[in-house]
Amino acid sequence: MGGGGQLTEPGEPGSRRAGGVYTWEEVQSHSSRNDQWLVIDRKVYNVTKWAKRHPGGFRVINHYAGEDATEAFTAFHPDLKFVQKFLKPLLIGELAATEPSQDRNKNAAVIQDFHTLRAQAESDGLFRAQPLFFCLHLGHILLLEALAWLIIWLWGTSWTLTRIPTFLFLFPLDAGRMLESHFAQGASANWWNHRHFQHHAKPNIFSKDPDVNMLHIFVLGDTQPVEYGIKKIKYLPYHHQHQYFLLVGPPLLIPVYFHIQIIRTMISRHDWVDLAWSMSYYLRYLCCYVPLYGLFGSVALISFVRFLESHWFVWVTQMNHLPMDIDHEKHHDWLTMQLQATCNIEKSVFNDWFSGHLNFQIEHHLFPTMPRHNYHLVAPLVHALCEKHGIPYQVKTMWQGIVDVIRSLKNSGDLWLDAYLHK
């Protein structure tokens, strides 16, 4: 074992003074919620108490406890020098010289090549955002909203005519983008980030990715259905082959309940700035539409819009993930892990616009801080690197992506039923 003679500092379980030398075996033994070590660039850090104050949420750090977090750390922090000042007090030592830089037999060549690719993308300026792009994007959202209101104001509030502004509301809003998310949708960017960071950190990994934690509604992938079938757990009140209809037709109240939960979360965290920005959307909406539809009609309209919008969001995001590998933690390197969990929808003017560039889901996952208008520029580099190392890089048509979601859900249901009846 490494240099284990250091004194434990008060309040930090298992903490040692900086200067210790450790093996991967010792680092991996500190992976519980109350005792967390991780490695970044061969330096060992005790993050047990810091995890609770981590701006990205404590669960993201929990998911890397006892592991090499170098690639995830680099991916999530655009200003590494700034973050280093928070790491320094947490430093307890480094890996022994005889220890490899990667844990659990990860492919060092893949990691090095991906590091080189990222450095090239940085030198090419692909991580620099273009303010004009995002201003124009937000502007076109507000323009569509203004057009929707103008149609109703000029020609009346009949439900036949209301269909037009309803679909104008639905044009791509890209839920995960700060000001757009707050002002154009009434969502909480902070709440979204805390949840979505986990998805990016460990995509399609049970117990770590909240997006695949859907038991009692869906069983996903090839592993989970068999496990729960053997346990004789009835995960659905419906016939197994009909589970995909839950994706096609969720209850009308789900989007309303979803937003109520967001508001409750912001209040419990005393996140008043976030709450104020989110409420600005609803205040603006009610001021515009209550005079036209009345209070009840305005609530009915926004509920219907959220109902339709939830379908757009689920299909656009999950066609890139649900048909992919969904399993327990395998401790792959960053590139391999993301490519097993994501695929792309082919590039076109419509697909780029309709999905908010989430058709480049692979690049979105590999480089979560890269502005989306640059995904198409880095994609050929990523594709070439995957070909070099024999890592599948999947690109589908949008129609194929939709069909694959239904096919994967049906396959999971069949696996569950077979295990439930025969194992």
Coordinates of C-alpha atoms in Angstrom, one line a residue:
M1 CA 0.0 0.0 0.0
G2 CA 1.0 3.6 -0.3
G3 CA 2.4 5.9 2.3
G4 CA -0.3 5.4 5.0
G5 CA 1.4 6.9 8.0
Q6 CA -0.1 10.4 7.8
L7 CA -2.4 11.7 10.5
T8 CA -6.1 12.0 9.8
E9 CA -7.3 15.6 9.8
P10 CA -10.5 16.4 11.9
G11 CA -13.8 16.1 10.1
E12 CA -12.4 14.4 7.0
P13 CA -12.9 10.6 7.1
G14 CA -9.7 8.9 6.0
S15 CA -8.0 12.2 5.2
R16 CA -4.2 12.4 5.1
R17 CA -1.8 15.3 4.8
A18 CA -0.6 16.1 1.4
G19 CA 2.5 14.1 0.4
G20 CA 1.1 10.6 0.7
V21 CA 1.8 8.0 -2.0
Y22 CA -1.0 5.6 -2.8
T23 CA -2.0 2.7 -5.0
W24 CA -5.1 2.3 -7.1
E25 CA -6.3 -0.4 -4.7
E26 CA -6.2 2.1 -1.8
V27 CA -7.9 4.8 -3.7
Q28 CA -10.7 2.4 -4.8
S29 CA -11.3 1.5 -1.2
H30 CA -12.5 5.1 -0.5
S31 CA -15.6 5.0 -2.6
S32 CA -18.5 5.2 -0.1
R33 CA -20.7 8.2 0.4
N34 CA -19.0 9.2 3.6
D35 CA -15.4 8.5 2.4
Q36 CA -14.6 9.6 -1.1
W37 CA -11.2 9.9 -2.8
L38 CA -10.6 10.5 -6.5
V39 CA -7.6 11.0 -8.8
I40 CA -7.0 13.8 -11.2
D41 CA -3.8 13.9 -13.2
R42 CA -2.2 11.3 -10.8
K43 CA -3.0 13.5 -7.8
V44 CA -5.1 12.0 -5.1
Y45 CA -7.8 14.2 -3.5
N46 CA -10.1 13.6 -0.5
V47 CA -13.4 15.2 -1.6
T48 CA -15.6 13.8 1.1
K49 CA -16.7 17.1 2.6
W50 CA -16.2 19.2 -0.5
A51 CA -18.8 17.0 -2.4
K52 CA -21.6 18.7 -0.5
R53 CA -20.5 22.1 -1.6
H54 CA -19.7 21.2 -5.2
P55 CA -21.5 23.6 -7.5
G56 CA -22.2 20.8 -10.0
G57 CA -23.9 18.8 -7.3
F58 CA -22.6 16.2 -4.9
R59 CA -23.8 13.2 -6.9
V60 CA -21.5 13.9 -9.8
I61 CA -18.5 13.6 -7.5
N62 CA -20.1 10.5 -5.8
H63 CA -20.2 8.8 -9.2
Y64 CA -16.4 9.1 -9.5
A65 CA -15.4 8.2 -5.9
G66 CA -12.5 5.8 -5.9
E67 CA -11.9 6.4 -9.6
D68 CA -9.7 8.4 -12.0
A69 CA -11.8 11.5 -12.7
T70 CA -9.3 13.3 -14.9
E71 CA -11.3 13.1 -18.1
A72 CA -14.6 14.1 -16.5
F73 CA -12.9 16.9 -14.6
T74 CA -11.5 18.3 -17.8
A75 CA -14.8 17.9 -19.7
F76 CA -16.9 19.8 -17.2
H77 CA -14.6 22.7 -16.2
P78 CA -13.9 25.3 -18.9
D79 CA -11.4 27.1 -16.7
L80 CA -9.1 24.5 -15.2
K81 CA -6.8 27.1 -13.6
F82 CA -9.7 28.7 -11.7
V83 CA -10.9 25.3 -10.3
Q84 CA -7.4 24.3 -9.2
K85 CA -7.6 26.7 -6.2
F86 CA -10.5 24.6 -4.9
L87 CA -8.5 21.4 -5.4
K88 CA -5.4 22.4 -3.6
P89 CA -6.8 22.1 0.0
L90 CA -8.2 18.7 -0.9
L91 CA -4.8 17.2 -2.1
I92 CA -3.6 14.3 0.1
G93 CA -0.9 12.9 -2.2
E94 CA -0.3 11.2 -5.5
L95 CA -0.2 7.8 -7.1
A96 CA 2.9 5.7 -6.6
A97 CA 5.4 5.9 -9.5
T98 CA 4.8 2.2 -10.2
E99 CA 1.0 2.8 -10.7
P100 CA -0.4 3.4 -14.1
S101 CA -2.1 6.7 -14.8
Q102 CA -5.4 5.0 -15.7
D103 CA -7.4 2.8 -13.3
R104 CA -9.1 -0.5 -14.0
N105 CA -7.2 -1.4 -17.2
K106 CA -8.5 1.6 -19.2
N107 CA -7.0 1.9 -22.7
A108 CA -4.1 4.4 -22.3
A109 CA -3.7 4.9 -26.0
V110 CA -7.4 5.9 -26.4
I111 CA -7.1 8.3 -23.5
Q112 CA -4.0 9.9 -24.9
D113 CA -5.4 10.3 -28.4
F114 CA -8.6 11.8 -27.1
H115 CA -6.5 14.2 -25.0
T116 CA -4.7 15.2 -28.2
L117 CA -8.0 15.7 -30.0
R118 CA -9.3 17.9 -27.3
A119 CA -6.1 20.0 -27.3
Q120 CA -6.5 20.4 -31.1
A121 CA -10.1 21.5 -30.7
E122 CA -9.1 24.1 -28.1
S123 CA -6.3 25.4 -30.3
D124 CA -8.8 25.7 -33.2
G125 CA -11.1 27.8 -31.0
L126 CA -13.9 25.4 -31.0
F127 CA -14.7 26.0 -27.3
R128 CA -15.2 29.7 -27.9
A129 CA -18.9 30.7 -28.2
Q130 CA -20.3 33.1 -30.8
P131 CA -22.6 35.5 -28.9
L132 CA -24.3 36.4 -32.2
F133 CA -25.4 32.8 -32.7
F134 CA -27.1 32.6 -29.3
C135 CA -28.6 36.1 -29.6
L136 CA -30.1 35.1 -33.0
H137 CA -31.4 31.9 -31.6
L138 CA -33.1 33.5 -28.6
G139 CA -34.4 36.2 -31.0
H140 CA -36.1 33.7 -33.2
I141 CA -37.8 32.1 -30.2
L142 CA -39.1 35.5 -29.1
L143 CA -40.1 36.3 -32.7
L144 CA -42.2 33.1 -32.9
E145 CA -43.8 33.8 -29.6
A146 CA -44.7 37.4 -30.7
L147 CA -46.1 36.0 -34.0
A148 CA -48.2 33.5 -32.0
W149 CA -49.7 36.2 -29.9
L150 CA -50.3 38.5 -32.9
I151 CA -52.3 35.8 -34.7
I152 CA -54.6 35.4 -31.7
W153 CA -54.9 39.1 -31.1
L154 CA -55.8 39.9 -34.8
W155 CA -58.0 36.9 -35.7
G156 CA -59.5 35.6 -32.5
T157 CA -59.3 32.8 -29.9
S158 CA -61.1 30.0 -31.6
W159 CA -59.6 26.6 -30.8
T160 CA -59.2 26.0 -34.5
L161 CA -57.1 29.1 -34.8
T162 CA -55.3 28.4 -31.5
R163 CA -53.6 25.4 -33.2
I164 CA -51.3 27.7 -35.1
P165 CA -49.7 29.5 -32.1
T166 CA -49.7 26.2 -30.2
F167 CA -47.2 24.8 -32.7
L168 CA -45.3 28.0 -32.9
F169 CA -44.7 27.6 -29.2
L170 CA -43.3 24.1 -29.8
F171 CA -40.6 25.1 -32.3
P172 CA -37.2 24.1 -30.8
L173 CA -36.4 25.8 -27.6
D174 CA -33.5 23.6 -26.4
A175 CA -34.2 23.2 -22.7
G176 CA -30.7 23.2 -21.3
R177 CA -29.5 26.6 -22.2
M178 CA -29.3 29.1 -19.3
L179 CA -31.2 32.4 -20.4
E180 CA -33.2 30.6 -23.0
S181 CA -34.2 28.0 -20.4
H182 CA -35.2 30.6 -17.8
F183 CA -36.8 33.3 -19.9
A184 CA -38.1 31.3 -22.9
Q185 CA -39.4 28.2 -21.1
G186 CA -39.8 28.9 -17.4
A187 CA -37.5 26.1 -16.5
S188 CA -34.7 26.1 -13.9
A189 CA -31.3 26.1 -15.4
N190 CA -29.6 25.2 -12.1
W191 CA -32.0 22.3 -11.5
W192 CA -31.5 21.1 -15.0
N193 CA -27.7 21.3 -14.7
H194 CA -27.6 19.4 -11.4
R195 CA -29.6 16.6 -13.0
H196 CA -28.0 16.7 -16.5
F197 CA -24.4 16.7 -15.2
Q198 CA -25.0 13.3 -13.8
H199 CA -26.3 12.1 -17.1
H200 CA -23.2 13.4 -18.9
A201 CA -20.8 12.0 -16.2
K202 CA -22.2 8.5 -16.4
P203 CA -24.6 8.1 -19.3
N204 CA -26.9 5.0 -19.5
I205 CA -25.4 3.6 -16.3
F206 CA -27.9 2.3 -13.8
S207 CA -28.0 4.0 -10.4
K208 CA -25.8 6.9 -11.7
D209 CA -27.7 8.3 -14.7
P210 CA -31.1 9.6 -13.6
D211 CA -32.3 9.5 -17.1
V212 CA -32.4 5.7 -17.1
N213 CA -33.8 5.4 -13.5
M214 CA -37.4 4.7 -14.7
L215 CA -38.3 1.5 -12.9
H216 CA -42.0 0.8 -12.4
I217 CA -42.5 2.6 -15.8
F218 CA -39.9 1.2 -18.1
V219 CA -37.2 -1.5 -17.9
L220 CA -34.3 -0.5 -20.3
G221 CA -31.5 -2.2 -22.1
D222 CA -30.8 -5.9 -22.1
T223 CA -29.5 -6.4 -18.6
Q224 CA -32.1 -4.7 -16.4
P225 CA -35.2 -6.5 -17.8
V226 CA -33.6 -9.9 -17.1
E227 CA -32.6 -8.9 -13.6
Y228 CA -36.1 -7.6 -12.7
G229 CA -37.8 -10.5 -14.5
I230 CA -35.8 -13.0 -12.4
K231 CA -36.8 -11.1 -9.3
K232 CA -40.4 -11.4 -10.4
I233 CA -41.0 -7.7 -10.2
K234 CA -43.9 -6.4 -12.2
Y235 CA -42.7 -3.1 -13.4
L236 CA -45.7 -2.1 -15.5
P237 CA -49.5 -2.2 -15.0
Y238 CA -49.8 -2.9 -18.7
H239 CA -48.9 -5.7 -21.1
H240 CA -45.2 -5.8 -21.7
Q241 CA -45.4 -5.1 -25.4
H242 CA -47.4 -2.0 -24.9
Q243 CA -44.8 -0.2 -22.8
Y244 CA -43.8 2.1 -25.6
F245 CA -47.3 3.7 -25.6
L246 CA -46.3 5.3 -22.3
L247 CA -43.7 7.2 -24.3
V248 CA -46.2 8.1 -27.0
G249 CA -49.0 9.2 -24.7
P250 CA -48.0 10.3 -21.2
P251 CA -50.8 11.7 -19.0
L252 CA -51.6 15.4 -19.5
L253 CA -50.7 16.3 -16.0
I254 CA -47.1 15.1 -16.2
P255 CA -45.6 18.3 -17.7
V256 CA -47.6 20.4 -15.1
Y257 CA -46.3 18.1 -12.2
F258 CA -42.8 18.3 -13.6
H259 CA -42.8 22.2 -13.4
I260 CA -44.3 22.1 -9.9
Q261 CA -41.5 19.9 -8.8
I262 CA -38.9 22.3 -10.2
I263 CA -40.4 25.2 -8.4
R264 CA -40.6 23.3 -5.1
T265 CA -36.9 22.3 -5.5
M266 CA -35.9 26.0 -6.1
I267 CA -37.8 27.1 -3.0
S268 CA -36.3 24.4 -0.8
R269 CA -32.8 25.4 -2.0
H270 CA -33.6 29.1 -1.5
D271 CA -32.5 29.7 -5.1
W272 CA -34.5 32.9 -5.4
V273 CA -32.6 34.3 -8.4
D274 CA -33.2 31.1 -10.4
L275 CA -36.9 31.2 -9.2
A276 CA -37.3 34.8 -10.3
W277 CA -35.9 34.2 -13.8
S278 CA -38.2 31.1 -14.2
M279 CA -41.2 33.0 -12.9
S280 CA -40.6 35.8 -15.5
Y281 CA -41.7 33.4 -18.2
Y282 CA -45.0 32.6 -16.5
L283 CA -45.6 36.3 -15.7
R284 CA -44.9 37.3 -19.3
Y285 CA -47.2 34.5 -20.5
L286 CA -50.1 35.3 -18.2
C287 CA -49.9 39.0 -19.0
C288 CA -50.1 38.2 -22.7
Y289 CA -52.8 35.6 -22.8
V290 CA -55.1 36.1 -19.8
P291 CA -56.7 39.1 -21.5
L292 CA -57.3 36.9 -24.6
Y293 CA -58.3 33.5 -23.1
G294 CA -59.1 34.3 -19.5
L295 CA -57.3 32.5 -16.6
F296 CA -58.7 29.1 -17.2
G297 CA -58.2 29.2 -20.9
S298 CA -54.6 30.4 -20.5
V299 CA -53.8 27.6 -18.1
A300 CA -55.4 25.0 -20.4
L301 CA -53.3 26.4 -23.3
I302 CA -50.0 26.3 -21.6
S303 CA -50.7 22.8 -20.2
F304 CA -51.4 21.5 -23.7
V305 CA -48.3 23.2 -25.0
R306 CA -46.2 21.5 -22.2
F307 CA -47.9 18.2 -23.0
L308 CA -46.8 18.4 -26.7
E309 CA -43.4 19.9 -25.8
S310 CA -42.6 17.0 -23.5
H311 CA -43.0 14.6 -26.4
W312 CA -40.7 16.7 -28.6
F313 CA -38.1 16.7 -25.8
V314 CA -38.3 13.0 -25.0
W315 CA -38.1 11.9 -28.6
V316 CA -35.3 14.3 -29.6
T317 CA -33.1 13.3 -26.6
Q318 CA -33.9 9.6 -26.2
M319 CA -33.5 8.5 -29.8
N320 CA -29.8 9.1 -29.1
H321 CA -29.7 7.0 -25.9
L322 CA -32.4 4.4 -25.4
P323 CA -31.4 2.2 -28.3
M324 CA -27.8 2.3 -27.1
D325 CA -26.0 0.2 -24.4
I326 CA -27.7 0.6 -21.0
D327 CA -26.0 -1.4 -18.2
H328 CA -24.2 -1.3 -14.9
E329 CA -20.9 0.6 -14.4
K330 CA -18.1 -0.9 -16.6
H331 CA -15.4 1.7 -15.8
H332 CA -14.6 2.6 -19.4
D333 CA -12.5 5.5 -20.5
W334 CA -14.4 8.7 -21.4
L335 CA -14.5 8.2 -25.1
T336 CA -15.6 4.6 -25.0
M337 CA -18.2 5.2 -22.3
Q338 CA -19.8 8.1 -24.2
L339 CA -19.8 6.3 -27.6
Q340 CA -21.5 3.2 -26.1
A341 CA -24.2 5.4 -24.7
T342 CA -24.8 7.8 -27.5
C343 CA -25.4 8.0 -31.3
N344 CA -25.9 10.9 -33.7
I345 CA -28.8 11.8 -36.0
E346 CA -27.6 12.8 -39.4
K347 CA -26.8 16.4 -40.1
S348 CA -29.2 18.6 -42.1
V349 CA -30.5 22.1 -41.8
F350 CA -33.8 20.8 -40.5
N351 CA -32.3 18.3 -38.1
D352 CA -29.9 20.8 -36.7
W353 CA -32.7 23.3 -36.1
F354 CA -35.4 20.9 -34.9
S355 CA -33.1 19.2 -32.3
G356 CA -31.2 22.3 -31.2
H357 CA -28.0 20.6 -32.5
L358 CA -28.7 17.6 -30.2
N359 CA -28.5 15.4 -33.3
F360 CA -24.7 15.7 -32.6
Q361 CA -25.2 13.9 -29.3
I362 CA -21.8 12.2 -29.4
E363 CA -20.0 15.5 -29.6
H364 CA -22.4 17.0 -27.1
H365 CA -21.4 14.3 -24.6
L366 CA -17.7 14.3 -25.3
F367 CA -17.4 18.1 -25.0
P368 CA -20.3 19.3 -22.8
T369 CA -18.8 22.8 -22.6
M370 CA -18.4 23.2 -26.3
P371 CA -20.8 25.7 -28.0
R372 CA -23.2 23.7 -30.1
H373 CA -22.6 25.6 -33.2
N374 CA -19.2 24.0 -33.4
Y375 CA -20.3 20.3 -33.0
H376 CA -20.2 19.8 -36.8
L377 CA -16.6 21.0 -36.9
V378 CA -15.3 18.6 -34.4
A379 CA -17.4 15.6 -35.5
P380 CA -15.0 14.5 -38.3
L381 CA -12.1 14.4 -35.9
V382 CA -14.1 12.3 -33.4
H383 CA -15.2 10.0 -36.2
A384 CA -11.6 9.5 -37.3
L385 CA -10.4 8.8 -33.8
C386 CA -13.2 6.2 -33.3
E387 CA -12.3 4.5 -36.6
K388 CA -8.6 4.3 -35.5
H389 CA -9.5 2.5 -32.2
G390 CA -12.4 0.4 -33.6
I391 CA -15.0 2.2 -31.5
P392 CA -18.5 2.2 -33.2
Y393 CA -19.6 5.8 -34.2
Q394 CA -23.3 5.5 -35.1
V395 CA -25.2 8.0 -37.3
K396 CA -28.9 7.4 -38.1
T397 CA -31.7 9.2 -39.9
M398 CA -34.2 10.8 -37.6
W399 CA -36.9 8.3 -38.7
Q400 CA -34.5 5.4 -37.9
G401 CA -33.8 6.9 -34.5
I402 CA -37.5 7.1 -33.7
V403 CA -38.1 3.5 -34.8
D404 CA -35.1 2.3 -32.8
V405 CA -36.6 3.7 -29.6
I406 CA -39.8 1.7 -30.1
R407 CA -37.9 -1.4 -31.1
S408 CA -35.6 -1.2 -28.1
L409 CA -38.5 -0.7 -25.6
K410 CA -40.3 -3.7 -27.1
N411 CA -37.1 -5.8 -26.9
S412 CA -36.6 -4.9 -23.3
G413 CA -40.3 -5.8 -22.5
D414 CA -39.9 -9.2 -24.2
L415 CA -36.7 -9.9 -22.3
W416 CA -38.4 -9.0 -19.0
L417 CA -41.5 -11.2 -19.8
D418 CA -39.3 -14.2 -20.8
A419 CA -37.3 -13.9 -17.6
Y420 CA -40.4 -13.3 -15.5
L421 CA -42.1 -16.4 -16.8
H422 CA -39.3 -18.9 -17.3
K423 CA -36.4 -18.0 -15.0

